mmCIF file of C-alpha atoms in Angstrom:
data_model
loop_
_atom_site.group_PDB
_atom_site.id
_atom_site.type_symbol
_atom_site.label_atom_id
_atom_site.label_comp_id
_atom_site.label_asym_id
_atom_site.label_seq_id
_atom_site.Cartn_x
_atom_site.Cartn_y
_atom_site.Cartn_z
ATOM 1 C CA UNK A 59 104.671 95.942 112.388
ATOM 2 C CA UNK A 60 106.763 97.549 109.542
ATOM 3 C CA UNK A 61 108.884 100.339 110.630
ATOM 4 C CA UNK A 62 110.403 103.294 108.785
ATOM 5 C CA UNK A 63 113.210 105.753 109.815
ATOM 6 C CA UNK A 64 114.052 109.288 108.550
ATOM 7 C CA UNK A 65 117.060 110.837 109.301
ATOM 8 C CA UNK A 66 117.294 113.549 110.129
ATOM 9 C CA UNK A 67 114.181 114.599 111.961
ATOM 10 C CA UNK A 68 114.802 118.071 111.232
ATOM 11 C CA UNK A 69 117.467 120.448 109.293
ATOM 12 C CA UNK A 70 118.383 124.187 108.978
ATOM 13 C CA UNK A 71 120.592 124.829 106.105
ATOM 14 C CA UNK A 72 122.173 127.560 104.478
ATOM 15 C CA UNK A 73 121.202 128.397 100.647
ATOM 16 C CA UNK A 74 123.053 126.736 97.935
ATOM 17 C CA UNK A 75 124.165 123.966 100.195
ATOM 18 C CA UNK A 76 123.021 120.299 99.853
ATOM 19 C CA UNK A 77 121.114 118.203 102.646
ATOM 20 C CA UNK A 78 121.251 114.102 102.612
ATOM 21 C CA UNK A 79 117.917 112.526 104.112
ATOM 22 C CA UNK A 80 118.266 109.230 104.779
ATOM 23 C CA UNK A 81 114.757 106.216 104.779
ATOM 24 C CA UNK A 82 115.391 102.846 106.099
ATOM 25 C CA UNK A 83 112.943 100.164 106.293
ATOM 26 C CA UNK A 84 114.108 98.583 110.013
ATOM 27 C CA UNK A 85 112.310 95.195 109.883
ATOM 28 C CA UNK A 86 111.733 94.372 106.323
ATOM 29 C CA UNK A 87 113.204 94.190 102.677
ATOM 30 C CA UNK A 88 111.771 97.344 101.011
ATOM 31 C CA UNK A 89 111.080 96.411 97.061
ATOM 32 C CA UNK A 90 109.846 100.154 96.426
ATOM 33 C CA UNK A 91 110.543 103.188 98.263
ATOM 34 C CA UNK A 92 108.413 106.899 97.567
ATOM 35 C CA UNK A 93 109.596 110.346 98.476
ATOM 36 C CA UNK A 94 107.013 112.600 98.821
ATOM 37 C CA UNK A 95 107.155 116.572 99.340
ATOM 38 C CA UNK A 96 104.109 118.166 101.986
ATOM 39 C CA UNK A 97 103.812 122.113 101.856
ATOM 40 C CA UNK A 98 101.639 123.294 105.062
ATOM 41 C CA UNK A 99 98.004 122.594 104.834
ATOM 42 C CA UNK A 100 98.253 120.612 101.587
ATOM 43 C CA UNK A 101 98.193 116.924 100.648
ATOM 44 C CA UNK A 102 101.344 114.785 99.754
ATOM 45 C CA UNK A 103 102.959 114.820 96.934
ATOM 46 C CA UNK A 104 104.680 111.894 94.894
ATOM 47 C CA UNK A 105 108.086 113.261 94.030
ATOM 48 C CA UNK A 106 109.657 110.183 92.906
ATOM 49 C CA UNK A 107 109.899 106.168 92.770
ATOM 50 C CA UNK A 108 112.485 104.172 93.420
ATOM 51 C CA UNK A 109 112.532 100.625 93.266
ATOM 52 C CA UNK A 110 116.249 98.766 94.664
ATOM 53 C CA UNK A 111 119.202 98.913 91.940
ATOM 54 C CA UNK A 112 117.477 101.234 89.318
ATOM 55 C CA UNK A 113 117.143 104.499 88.692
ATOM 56 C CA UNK A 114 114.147 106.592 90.347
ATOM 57 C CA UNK A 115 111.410 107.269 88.486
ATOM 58 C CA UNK A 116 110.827 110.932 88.517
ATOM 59 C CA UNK A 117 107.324 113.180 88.684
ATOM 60 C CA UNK A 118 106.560 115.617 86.128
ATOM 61 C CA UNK A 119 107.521 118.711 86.990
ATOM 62 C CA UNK A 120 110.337 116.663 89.554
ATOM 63 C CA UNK A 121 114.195 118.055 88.793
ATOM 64 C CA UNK A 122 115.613 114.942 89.065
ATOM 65 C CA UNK A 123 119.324 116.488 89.251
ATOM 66 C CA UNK A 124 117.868 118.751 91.947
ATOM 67 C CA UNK A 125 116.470 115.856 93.324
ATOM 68 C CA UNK A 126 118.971 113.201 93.385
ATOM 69 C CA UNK A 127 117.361 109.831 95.174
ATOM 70 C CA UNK A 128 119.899 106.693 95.266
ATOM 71 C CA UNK A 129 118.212 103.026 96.481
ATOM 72 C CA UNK A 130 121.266 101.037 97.275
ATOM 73 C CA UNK A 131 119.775 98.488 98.936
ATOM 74 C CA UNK A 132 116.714 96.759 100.090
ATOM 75 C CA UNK A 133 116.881 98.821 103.307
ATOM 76 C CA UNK A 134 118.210 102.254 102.381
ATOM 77 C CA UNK A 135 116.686 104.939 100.029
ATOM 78 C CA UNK A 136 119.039 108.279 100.628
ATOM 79 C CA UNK A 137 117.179 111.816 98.541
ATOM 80 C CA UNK A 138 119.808 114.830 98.617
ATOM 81 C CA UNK A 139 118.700 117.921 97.822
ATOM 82 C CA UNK A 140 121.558 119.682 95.748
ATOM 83 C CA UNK A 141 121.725 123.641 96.088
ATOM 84 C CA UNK A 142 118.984 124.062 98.386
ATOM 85 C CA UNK A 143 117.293 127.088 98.281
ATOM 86 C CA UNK A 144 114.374 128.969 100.816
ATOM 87 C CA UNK A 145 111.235 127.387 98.289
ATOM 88 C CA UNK A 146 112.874 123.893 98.785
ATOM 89 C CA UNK A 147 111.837 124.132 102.114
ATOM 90 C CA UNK A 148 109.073 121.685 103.206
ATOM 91 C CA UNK A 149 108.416 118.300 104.754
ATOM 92 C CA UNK A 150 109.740 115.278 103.270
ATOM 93 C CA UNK A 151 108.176 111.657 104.086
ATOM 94 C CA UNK A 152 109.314 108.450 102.276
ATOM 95 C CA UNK A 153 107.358 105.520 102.744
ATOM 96 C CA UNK A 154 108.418 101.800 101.470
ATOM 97 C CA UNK A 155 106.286 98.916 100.422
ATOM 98 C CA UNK A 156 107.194 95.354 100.419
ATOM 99 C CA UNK A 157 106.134 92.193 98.127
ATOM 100 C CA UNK A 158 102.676 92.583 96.503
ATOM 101 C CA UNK A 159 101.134 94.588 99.298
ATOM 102 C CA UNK A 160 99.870 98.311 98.562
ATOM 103 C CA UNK A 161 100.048 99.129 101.763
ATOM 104 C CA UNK A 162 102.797 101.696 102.298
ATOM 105 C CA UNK A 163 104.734 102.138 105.911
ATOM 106 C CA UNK A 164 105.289 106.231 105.925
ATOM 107 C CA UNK A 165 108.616 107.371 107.575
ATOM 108 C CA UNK A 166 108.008 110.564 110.272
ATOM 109 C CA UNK A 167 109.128 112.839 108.174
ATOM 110 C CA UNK A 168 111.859 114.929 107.833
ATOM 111 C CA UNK A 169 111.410 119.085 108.378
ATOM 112 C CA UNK A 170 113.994 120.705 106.139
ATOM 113 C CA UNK A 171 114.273 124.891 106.347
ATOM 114 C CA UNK A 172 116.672 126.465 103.584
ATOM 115 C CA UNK A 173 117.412 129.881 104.986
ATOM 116 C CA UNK B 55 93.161 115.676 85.278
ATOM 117 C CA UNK B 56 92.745 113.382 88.289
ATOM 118 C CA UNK B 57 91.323 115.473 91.228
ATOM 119 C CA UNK B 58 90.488 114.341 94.521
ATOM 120 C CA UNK B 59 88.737 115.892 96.932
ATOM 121 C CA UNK B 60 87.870 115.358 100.673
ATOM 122 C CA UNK B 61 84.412 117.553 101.966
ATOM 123 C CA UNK B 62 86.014 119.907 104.536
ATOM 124 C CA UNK B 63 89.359 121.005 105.772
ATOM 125 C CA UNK B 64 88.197 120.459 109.535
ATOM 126 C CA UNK B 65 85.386 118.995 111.127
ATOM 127 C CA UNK B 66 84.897 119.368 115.192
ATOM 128 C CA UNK B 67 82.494 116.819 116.981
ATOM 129 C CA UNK B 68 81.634 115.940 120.591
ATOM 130 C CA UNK B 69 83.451 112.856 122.175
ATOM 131 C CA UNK B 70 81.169 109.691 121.554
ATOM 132 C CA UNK B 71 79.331 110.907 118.314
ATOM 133 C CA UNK B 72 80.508 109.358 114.893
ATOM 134 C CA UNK B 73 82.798 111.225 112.619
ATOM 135 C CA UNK B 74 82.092 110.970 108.951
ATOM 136 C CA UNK B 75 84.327 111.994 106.690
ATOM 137 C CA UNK B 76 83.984 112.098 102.854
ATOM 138 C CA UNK B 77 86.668 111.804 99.941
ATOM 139 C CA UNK B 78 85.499 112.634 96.146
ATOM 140 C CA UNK B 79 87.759 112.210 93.314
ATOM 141 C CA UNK B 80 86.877 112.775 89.297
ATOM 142 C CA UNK B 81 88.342 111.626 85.949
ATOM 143 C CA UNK B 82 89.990 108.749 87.968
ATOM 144 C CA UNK B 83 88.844 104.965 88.124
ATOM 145 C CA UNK B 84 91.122 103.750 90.838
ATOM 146 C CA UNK B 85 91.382 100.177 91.866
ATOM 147 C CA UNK B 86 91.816 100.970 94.942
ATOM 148 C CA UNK B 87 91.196 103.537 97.994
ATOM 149 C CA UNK B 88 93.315 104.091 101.229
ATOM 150 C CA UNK B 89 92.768 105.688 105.000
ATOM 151 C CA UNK B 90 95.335 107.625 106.483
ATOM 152 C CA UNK B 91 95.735 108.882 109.807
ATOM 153 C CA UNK B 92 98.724 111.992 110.289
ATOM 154 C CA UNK B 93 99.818 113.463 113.353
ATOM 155 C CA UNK B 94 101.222 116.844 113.294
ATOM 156 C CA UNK B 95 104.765 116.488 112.319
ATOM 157 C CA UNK B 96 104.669 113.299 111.619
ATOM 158 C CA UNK B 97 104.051 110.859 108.907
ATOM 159 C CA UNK B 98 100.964 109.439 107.661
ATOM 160 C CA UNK B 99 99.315 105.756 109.211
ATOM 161 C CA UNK B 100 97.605 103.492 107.273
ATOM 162 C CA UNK B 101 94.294 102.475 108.372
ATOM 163 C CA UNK B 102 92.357 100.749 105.809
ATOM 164 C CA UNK B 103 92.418 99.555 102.335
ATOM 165 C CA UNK B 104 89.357 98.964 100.107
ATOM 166 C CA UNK B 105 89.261 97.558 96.853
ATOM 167 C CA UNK B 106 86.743 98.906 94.027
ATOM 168 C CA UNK B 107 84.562 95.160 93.980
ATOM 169 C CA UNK B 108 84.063 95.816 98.097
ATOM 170 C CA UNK B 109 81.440 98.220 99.229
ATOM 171 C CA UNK B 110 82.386 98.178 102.865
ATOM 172 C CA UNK B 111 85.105 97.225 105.200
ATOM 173 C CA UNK B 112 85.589 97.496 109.265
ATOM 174 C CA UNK B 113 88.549 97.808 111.510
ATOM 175 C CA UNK B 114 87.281 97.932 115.136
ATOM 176 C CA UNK B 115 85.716 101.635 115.280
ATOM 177 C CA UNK B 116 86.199 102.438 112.011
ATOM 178 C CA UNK B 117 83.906 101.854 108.465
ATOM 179 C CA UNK B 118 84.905 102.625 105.078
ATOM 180 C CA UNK B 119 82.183 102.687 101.776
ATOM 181 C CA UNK B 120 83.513 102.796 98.739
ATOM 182 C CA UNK B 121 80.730 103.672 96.058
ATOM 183 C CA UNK B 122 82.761 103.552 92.322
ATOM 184 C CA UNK B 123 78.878 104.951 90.798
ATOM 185 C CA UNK B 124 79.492 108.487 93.261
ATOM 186 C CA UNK B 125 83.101 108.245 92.949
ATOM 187 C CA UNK B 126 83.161 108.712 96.832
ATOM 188 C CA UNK B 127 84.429 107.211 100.075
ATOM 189 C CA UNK B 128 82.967 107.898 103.460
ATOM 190 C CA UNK B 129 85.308 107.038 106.546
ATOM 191 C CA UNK B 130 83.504 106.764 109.911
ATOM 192 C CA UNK B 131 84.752 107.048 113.211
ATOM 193 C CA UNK B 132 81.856 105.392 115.730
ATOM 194 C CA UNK B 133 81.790 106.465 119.585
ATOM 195 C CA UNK B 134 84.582 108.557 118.566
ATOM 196 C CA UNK B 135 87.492 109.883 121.806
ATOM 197 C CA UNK B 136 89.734 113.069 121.813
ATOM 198 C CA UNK B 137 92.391 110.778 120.597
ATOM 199 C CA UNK B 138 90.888 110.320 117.477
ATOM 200 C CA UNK B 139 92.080 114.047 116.814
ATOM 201 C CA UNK B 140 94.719 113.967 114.109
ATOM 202 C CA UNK B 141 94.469 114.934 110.255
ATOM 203 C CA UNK B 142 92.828 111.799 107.875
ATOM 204 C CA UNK B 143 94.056 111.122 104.491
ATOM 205 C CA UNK B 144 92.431 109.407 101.755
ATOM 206 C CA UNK B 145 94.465 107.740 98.928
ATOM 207 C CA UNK B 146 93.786 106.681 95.662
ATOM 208 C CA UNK B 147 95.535 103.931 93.816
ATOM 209 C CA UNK B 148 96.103 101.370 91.143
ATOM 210 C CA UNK B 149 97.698 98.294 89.741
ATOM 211 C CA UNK B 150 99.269 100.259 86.837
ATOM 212 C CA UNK B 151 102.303 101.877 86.471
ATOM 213 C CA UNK B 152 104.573 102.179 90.040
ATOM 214 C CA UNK B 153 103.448 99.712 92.869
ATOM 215 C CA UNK B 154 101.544 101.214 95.617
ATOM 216 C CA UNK B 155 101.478 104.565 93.479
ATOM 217 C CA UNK B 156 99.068 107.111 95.703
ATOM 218 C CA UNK B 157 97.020 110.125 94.896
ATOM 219 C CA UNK B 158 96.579 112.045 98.473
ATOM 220 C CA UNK B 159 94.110 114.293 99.369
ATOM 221 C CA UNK B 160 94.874 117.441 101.467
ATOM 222 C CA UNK B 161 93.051 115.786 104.229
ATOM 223 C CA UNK B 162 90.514 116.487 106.909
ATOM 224 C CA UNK B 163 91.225 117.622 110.274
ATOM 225 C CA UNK B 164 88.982 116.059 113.042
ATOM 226 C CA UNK B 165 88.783 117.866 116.368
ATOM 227 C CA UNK B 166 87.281 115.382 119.006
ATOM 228 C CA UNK B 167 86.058 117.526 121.867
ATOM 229 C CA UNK B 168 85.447 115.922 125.690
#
């Protein structure tokens, strides 16, 4: 079946630094890849879209130079959160479709703490 | 605005009763309706899809509905095992706009008890 990676799994970072997390789609060409943003006890939330060799598409209420998400290839989506601070901490999950399916492969996550 | 809604936060059963779970969602028509499955930690599985023209679809133990006149979904987990345990997601999407854009709910947490 389709597999996603996150990397890292976890990360503990100091305040006002930035933190690279890295989705790859391991056994297929991703056409669109999704960050989403999961606070304890509450759904997933669509942070951006980004579809190979554009620019992301951005939620409302997204900073998208907070926020910056680069999809280089049809493999690797990379989201870097610039000047992290304690409230950016949370769970991040990507998740990548392929072709004309809506199915979406989810990525384990990635648990980022801003102390 | 779109709201979607799924009936509790947790629901504990015995092992080999059915789970049923519900998902509601308002001032939406989606085209389509997804089943997740999330571990603790980890990120969501997909389960099933069901499209608006299908009332019902099957997947070994599991059943979804889909009724577009109650705006509701109910997911069912037959002769159900402690494995079963995890957090279920419902998803709401459709052909506008971003591919494969989703609208989660904040899920329902099924205990499965031996």
């Amino acid at each position: 079946g389709a597999v996603v990676s996150q990397h890292p799994s976890w990360v503990i970072c100091k305040s006002g630094t930035s933190v690279k997390i890295e989705c790859r789609s391991l056994d297929f060409q991703a056409t669109t890849m999704f960050w989403y943003r999961q606070f304890p006890k509450q759904s997933l939330m669509l942070m951006a879209t980004s579809n190979e060799g554009s620019k992301a598409t951005y939620e409302q209420g997204v900073e998208k130079d907070k926020f910056l998400i680069n999809h280089a290839s049809l493999t690797l989506s990379t989201l870097t959160v610039t000047s992290a601070h304690p409230e950016d901490s949370s769970f991040y999950i990507c998740s990548a479709t392929s072709g004309a399916s809506r199915e979406q492969f989810f990525g384990p996550g990635t648990r980022l703490t801003v102390l | 605005s779109q709201k979607i809604e799924q009936n509790s936060e947790a629901l504990n059963i015995q092992e080999g009763k059915t789970a049923t779970l519900t998902c509601n969602y308002t001032n939406y028509s989606p085209a389509y309706l997804q089943w997740y499955r999330q571990d603790p930690g980890r990120g969501p599985v997909f389960l099933l899809l069901i499209r608006e023209n299908e009332k019902e679809k099957r997947k070994e133990r599991l059943k979804v509905t889909f009724d577009t006149t109650l705006k509701q979904s109910l997911f069912h987990i037959t002769a159900s095992q402690p494995a079963d345990s995890a957090t279920y997601l419902c998803a709401l999407g459709d052909y506008g706009g971003s591919q494969g854009n989703l609208i989660f709910g904040k899920g329902t947490k099924l205990s499965v008890k031996p």
